[in-house]
XYZ file of C-alpha atoms in Angstrom:
439
model
C -19.532 26.564 -38.974
C -17.035 29.404 -38.618
C -14.683 29.951 -35.709
C -16.382 33.293 -35.120
C -19.801 31.634 -34.824
C -18.401 29.015 -32.449
C -16.824 31.707 -30.256
C -20.061 33.700 -30.259
C -22.050 30.667 -29.151
C -19.527 29.755 -26.443
C -19.616 33.298 -25.039
C -23.434 33.339 -25.066
C -23.586 29.962 -23.323
C -21.147 31.028 -20.627
C -22.989 34.289 -19.986
C -26.482 32.807 -19.967
C -25.545 29.854 -17.805
C -23.873 32.107 -15.238
C -27.092 34.111 -14.972
C -29.603 31.274 -15.209
C -27.913 28.419 -13.315
C -29.499 29.223 -9.917
C -33.012 29.294 -11.405
C -32.378 26.109 -13.375
C -31.093 24.288 -10.291
C -34.043 25.525 -8.230
C -36.577 24.507 -10.887
C -35.030 21.066 -11.357
C -34.755 20.489 -7.596
C -38.538 20.737 -7.402
C -38.686 17.685 -9.698
C -35.837 15.499 -8.442
C -35.847 16.665 -4.794
C -32.044 16.472 -4.639
C -29.926 19.599 -5.035
C -26.824 17.610 -5.962
C -28.597 15.814 -8.786
C -30.242 19.093 -9.858
C -26.838 20.745 -10.152
C -25.585 17.835 -12.284
C -28.617 18.079 -14.571
C -28.054 21.808 -14.963
C -24.504 21.001 -16.046
C -25.906 18.421 -18.496
C -28.033 21.166 -20.038
C -24.923 23.307 -20.367
C -23.117 20.485 -22.185
C -26.095 20.067 -24.520
C -25.960 23.777 -25.326
C -22.241 23.567 -26.054
C -22.944 20.694 -28.456
C -25.996 22.136 -30.222
C -25.864 25.947 -30.254
C -22.766 26.301 -32.457
C -24.552 24.269 -35.197
C -28.181 25.255 -34.670
C -27.681 28.860 -33.568
C -28.432 30.597 -30.282
C -32.123 30.211 -29.290
C -34.338 33.280 -29.055
C -34.698 32.626 -25.328
C -31.510 30.813 -24.282
C -32.407 30.774 -20.583
C -35.718 29.055 -21.284
C -33.946 26.562 -23.562
C -31.534 25.603 -20.792
C -34.359 25.320 -18.251
C -36.481 23.154 -20.550
C -33.540 20.890 -21.390
C -32.634 20.408 -17.730
C -36.267 19.726 -16.743
C -36.739 17.195 -19.528
C -33.653 15.345 -18.371
C -34.898 15.529 -14.791
C -38.235 14.026 -15.806
C -36.480 11.251 -17.696
C -34.337 10.547 -14.658
C -37.319 10.446 -12.327
C -39.124 8.057 -14.651
C -36.143 5.725 -14.686
C -35.877 5.547 -10.939
C -38.107 2.979 -9.394
C -38.406 4.793 -6.079
C -40.187 7.657 -7.806
C -42.776 5.446 -9.505
C -45.561 6.354 -7.106
C -44.872 10.075 -7.369
C -44.917 9.861 -11.145
C -48.233 7.999 -11.053
C -49.729 10.881 -9.056
C -48.461 13.843 -11.036
C -47.861 11.672 -14.051
C -49.137 12.593 -17.451
C -49.173 16.349 -16.867
C -45.647 16.646 -15.444
C -43.882 17.267 -18.730
C -46.432 19.692 -20.126
C -46.995 21.905 -17.077
C -44.641 23.696 -14.660
C -44.161 21.400 -11.639
C -45.447 23.973 -9.151
C -48.880 23.953 -10.784
C -49.350 20.399 -9.547
C -48.969 21.405 -5.923
C -51.817 22.737 -3.760
C -51.764 26.445 -3.039
C -51.161 27.610 0.494
C -52.001 31.171 1.633
C -48.831 31.263 3.742
C -46.601 30.014 0.939
C -44.369 31.886 -1.464
C -44.364 30.203 -4.844
C -40.725 30.939 -5.642
C -38.295 28.130 -6.340
C -35.267 30.287 -5.590
C -36.592 31.068 -2.120
C -37.377 27.387 -1.562
C -33.817 26.588 -2.565
C -32.426 29.043 -0.008
C -34.480 27.580 2.848
C -33.618 24.035 1.781
C -29.910 24.785 1.683
C -30.241 26.426 5.109
C -31.732 23.346 6.756
C -30.535 22.785 10.355
C -29.111 19.355 9.479
C -26.232 21.350 7.952
C -23.677 23.399 9.844
C -23.951 27.169 9.555
C -20.812 27.257 7.411
C -22.155 24.563 5.088
C -25.477 26.371 4.674
C -23.759 29.538 3.536
C -21.359 27.773 1.186
C -24.013 25.583 -0.429
C -26.493 28.377 -1.027
C -23.845 30.666 -2.444
C -22.922 27.869 -4.823
C -26.458 26.903 -5.856
C -28.279 30.226 -5.721
C -25.462 32.691 -6.231
C -23.664 30.711 -8.902
C -20.330 31.396 -7.218
C -17.309 29.200 -7.790
C -15.663 27.465 -4.857
C -12.817 29.986 -4.965
C -15.217 32.932 -4.875
C -17.084 31.473 -1.926
C -13.802 30.943 -0.084
C -12.988 34.619 -0.520
C -16.474 35.683 0.515
C -16.430 33.705 3.771
C -12.690 34.086 4.453
C -12.025 30.323 4.492
C -9.557 28.040 2.636
C -10.788 26.883 -0.760
C -10.321 23.176 0.075
C -12.419 23.588 3.217
C -15.243 25.230 1.279
C -15.163 22.482 -1.375
C -15.544 19.813 1.322
C -18.421 21.711 2.921
C -20.322 21.835 -0.363
C -19.857 18.141 -1.169
C -20.830 17.038 2.338
C -23.812 19.403 2.450
C -25.319 18.027 -0.761
C -24.772 14.478 0.457
C -26.407 15.243 3.809
C -29.489 16.829 2.243
C -29.905 13.759 0.030
C -29.428 11.150 2.762
C -31.708 13.014 5.177
C -34.414 13.425 2.510
C -34.747 17.130 3.270
C -37.948 18.517 1.727
C -37.723 21.206 -0.932
C -39.943 23.777 0.746
C -40.279 27.029 2.626
C -40.933 25.826 6.194
C -43.592 27.187 8.526
C -43.854 28.315 12.128
C -40.920 27.831 14.519
C -38.858 25.956 11.939
C -38.986 28.912 9.561
C -37.898 31.308 12.294
C -35.063 28.986 13.302
C -33.626 29.022 9.781
C -34.070 32.731 9.242
C -30.631 33.782 10.491
C -28.835 31.593 7.984
C -31.147 32.685 5.178
C -30.472 36.355 5.885
C -26.736 35.748 5.990
C -26.804 33.935 2.661
C -28.796 36.682 0.942
C -26.432 39.280 2.417
C -23.342 37.468 1.120
C -24.872 36.975 -2.322
C -25.570 40.694 -2.539
C -22.046 41.534 -1.414
C -20.584 39.336 -4.149
C -22.647 41.207 -6.705
C -21.833 44.576 -5.152
C -18.057 44.025 -5.282
C -17.089 40.835 -7.118
C -14.248 38.887 -5.519
C -12.814 37.795 -8.868
C -13.036 38.354 -12.601
C -12.911 41.291 -14.975
C -16.063 43.041 -13.746
C -16.200 45.031 -10.540
C -19.970 44.524 -10.215
C -22.206 41.505 -10.834
C -25.641 43.170 -11.038
C -27.527 39.893 -11.490
C -26.491 38.720 -8.023
C -27.545 42.037 -6.486
C -30.935 41.783 -8.204
C -31.486 38.204 -7.020
C -30.522 39.071 -3.454
C -32.682 42.190 -3.435
C -35.673 40.297 -4.824
C -35.270 37.567 -2.201
C -34.972 40.138 0.581
C -38.209 41.766 -0.580
C -39.941 38.388 -0.720
C -38.793 37.578 2.794
C -40.056 40.942 4.028
C -43.484 40.111 2.587
C -43.368 36.623 4.079
C -42.214 37.647 7.563
C -43.496 41.223 8.143
C -43.014 41.091 11.922
C -39.297 40.246 11.797
C -37.258 43.458 12.234
C -34.025 42.000 10.840
C -35.782 40.931 7.632
C -36.738 44.563 7.096
C -33.272 45.630 8.232
C -31.652 43.483 5.549
C -34.103 44.693 2.907
C -33.324 48.302 3.881
C -29.582 47.689 3.710
C -29.759 46.122 0.247
C -32.106 48.795 -1.127
C -29.775 51.550 0.069
C -26.603 49.853 -1.131
C -28.162 49.044 -4.506
C -29.159 52.679 -4.907
C -25.487 53.571 -5.445
C -24.738 50.900 -8.063
C -24.906 53.151 -11.142
C -22.380 55.562 -9.616
C -19.916 52.908 -8.434
C -18.304 52.322 -11.840
C -17.044 54.669 -14.536
C -17.585 54.568 -18.309
C -15.146 51.690 -18.764
C -16.345 49.699 -15.757
C -13.604 50.973 -13.446
C -14.447 51.340 -9.724
C -15.441 54.783 -8.492
C -14.869 55.208 -4.772
C -17.438 56.774 -2.482
C -15.748 60.162 -2.317
C -15.749 60.548 -6.081
C -19.233 59.256 -6.875
C -21.748 61.457 -8.663
C -24.576 61.364 -6.139
C -27.090 62.574 -8.704
C -26.791 59.049 -10.147
C -27.878 57.453 -6.888
C -31.313 55.885 -7.383
C -33.754 57.943 -5.317
C -36.541 55.357 -5.605
C -34.331 52.694 -4.016
C -33.251 55.181 -1.352
C -36.883 55.900 -0.473
C -37.598 52.167 -0.375
C -34.606 51.721 1.916
C -35.755 54.447 4.283
C -39.246 52.898 4.368
C -37.888 49.414 5.104
C -35.694 50.820 7.871
C -38.767 52.482 9.334
C -40.606 49.154 9.290
C -37.672 47.474 11.039
C -37.870 50.051 13.804
C -41.668 49.801 14.013
C -41.680 46.030 14.611
C -38.613 46.004 16.863
C -39.251 44.316 20.186
C -37.196 46.783 22.216
C -33.874 44.971 22.273
C -32.257 47.555 20.058
C -31.532 47.317 16.330
C -29.962 44.123 15.009
C -26.822 43.900 12.859
C -28.616 44.354 9.535
C -30.661 47.286 10.783
C -27.463 48.910 12.106
C -25.734 48.472 8.757
C -28.818 49.902 7.071
C -28.628 52.904 9.391
C -25.012 53.434 8.286
C -26.041 53.242 4.627
C -28.922 55.630 5.361
C -26.485 58.117 6.872
C -24.540 58.120 3.596
C -27.777 58.520 1.646
C -28.802 61.548 3.737
C -25.570 63.355 2.788
C -26.042 65.282 -0.459
C -22.260 65.587 -0.794
C -19.336 63.590 0.570
C -18.218 66.557 2.683
C -21.591 66.533 4.456
C -21.196 62.940 5.675
C -21.811 62.540 9.406
C -18.695 60.478 10.124
C -19.048 60.839 13.891
C -22.492 59.280 13.718
C -21.289 56.530 11.402
C -18.374 55.739 13.721
C -20.832 55.468 16.617
C -23.046 53.109 14.609
C -20.039 50.942 13.773
C -19.226 50.815 17.473
C -22.737 49.525 18.177
C -22.407 47.032 15.331
C -19.056 45.809 16.670
C -20.678 45.195 20.059
C -23.715 43.452 18.548
C -21.936 41.383 15.883
C -18.178 41.512 16.491
C -15.913 40.630 13.563
C -12.556 41.785 12.173
C -14.247 43.171 9.050
C -16.606 45.313 11.143
C -13.597 46.605 13.086
C -11.862 47.466 9.817
C -14.887 49.459 8.707
C -15.038 51.164 12.086
C -11.406 52.147 11.666
C -12.251 53.872 8.372
C -15.104 55.800 9.976
C -12.960 56.768 12.971
C -10.226 57.969 10.622
C -12.703 60.308 8.954
C -14.139 61.523 12.242
C -10.923 61.824 14.284
C -8.107 61.744 11.754
C -6.011 59.110 9.952
C -3.707 58.481 12.927
C -6.644 57.337 15.067
C -7.827 55.038 12.289
C -4.341 53.641 11.722
C -4.043 52.632 15.366
C -7.225 50.572 15.035
C -6.066 49.008 11.759
C -2.670 48.078 13.189
C -4.450 46.324 16.060
C -6.027 44.022 13.457
C -2.710 43.021 11.863
C -2.577 39.680 13.666
C -6.152 38.603 12.869
C -5.946 35.219 11.050
C -9.173 35.882 9.132
C -7.674 39.039 7.611
C -4.298 37.548 6.685
C -5.138 37.383 2.955
C -7.909 39.986 2.982
C -6.871 42.626 0.468
C -8.900 45.414 2.066
C -6.709 45.387 5.198
C -3.557 46.622 3.377
C -5.765 48.746 1.120
C -7.226 50.648 4.068
C -3.826 50.852 5.753
C -2.341 52.239 2.551
C -5.016 54.913 2.406
C -4.373 55.983 5.991
C -0.592 56.076 5.483
C -1.125 58.100 2.317
C -3.240 60.630 4.195
C -0.478 60.868 6.798
C 2.083 61.636 4.087
C 3.952 58.328 4.540
C 3.986 57.670 0.790
C 6.561 54.879 0.543
C 4.816 52.793 3.199
C 1.470 53.495 1.543
C 2.818 52.382 -1.841
C 3.940 49.061 -0.390
C 0.519 48.491 1.187
C -1.348 49.260 -2.048
C 0.920 46.881 -3.968
C 0.337 44.161 -1.376
C -3.412 44.717 -1.603
C -3.203 44.478 -5.394
C -1.382 41.160 -5.116
C -4.151 39.760 -2.887
C -7.258 40.810 -4.821
C -8.559 38.577 -7.602
C -10.689 41.264 -9.191
C -8.911 42.831 -12.140
C -10.682 46.186 -11.843
C -9.802 46.488 -8.202
C -6.203 45.461 -8.900
C -5.902 48.240 -11.497
C -7.239 50.785 -9.010
C -4.830 49.689 -6.275
C -1.820 49.704 -8.585
C -2.784 53.183 -9.792
C -2.853 54.361 -6.195
C 0.566 52.768 -5.615
C 1.938 54.604 -8.660
C 0.517 57.871 -7.391
C 2.247 57.375 -4.038
C 5.522 56.742 -5.872
C 5.116 59.995 -7.787
C 4.201 62.032 -4.722
C 6.554 60.553 -2.129
C 8.872 63.522 -2.435
C 6.076 65.936 -1.560
C 4.930 65.469 2.052
C 2.179 68.106 1.620
C 0.347 66.297 -1.190
C -2.543 64.168 0.108
C -4.250 61.215 -1.516
C -7.617 61.900 -3.064
C -9.522 58.750 -2.087
C -10.925 57.262 1.061
C -11.515 53.526 0.691
C -14.350 51.936 2.597
C -14.433 48.126 2.617
C -18.193 47.681 2.851
C -19.618 51.087 2.009
């Protein structure tokens, strides 16, 4: 066994497991009915791959190999546990040969998707809202504790405790692995939407690592949003979220350059925007409006309307920034948060000038949630650059670069800092980029 073959196998294992872990955990949870144990069994399958693939070679279907290994270990575990004896007697001889879901009765109101079941299980009301988000991002999104902490703007130690306690609570409360029905489903919907939204955001702009995008997370989130829209067709915010993700995903191909470097909104080639996804987004936004109960659009529908405004503009110069700023104002009133205010500041700066945007950004300087948020100094640097205050802008870009954990984003920010250093003697030279945190 050569070192090259060992390295090749290790890289394949790492890549496949990152992509397949959520599905493996979801599939195994159906058997063991405990997400904590399912996660451990998924890790056992990873260890088995690390032991066997370097010698035996990478399987033709590595994801299926990992799933089968984890399920076999789950079945062995269930058989060893006395408390599962009755369940094994019922499903018994066919459990190992057939997918577990085939043993369950069909229900016309059910969605036979283990990933969706996992989301609803992790969003059970026995958990706090914060724990639901953290656990689902860990199990479904495959995010590390550090990545989740960045996504939810919370200390890493706090997030780690939430995950451990959440898994323990689900186990001790014997929470069923299911998509609930009726009022219980509606009650959990808000948390489910938030989780899918955060998973998509992590794929859309990765908080850490060498890649700016994580397309697999975007695809999982988009698929789940579509499934939810089919499951709950009368919920306007389900359609609002689906519209938002369709429209955001439509820009994915244009958001990175040939070497994977980020391409900001102003510089994107809009001919690379996916018109099919844009049309799907417009249609989903229309459905959200059609089933709205008259209380005005919700937060996801408002964000989708902002994304739709960008999609309507054939060129950056045609962007309706006044309309977008108004939509952000409505969003800030409906779902106030420092990040929404930061986005509103960007839109206001484009509609009314950088000085107006800078005043809004400076008002956010004392927000605890934004203390280590790299997009705050990034946006401030952009506004200072547009005002010709190059030295101050350089310092802000360098601070933003020190806060981000994404290598591609760090390179972009440092390049902008270098450009400010080169141009600081020329007050009439303006920066070429406008950075939008969420758009």
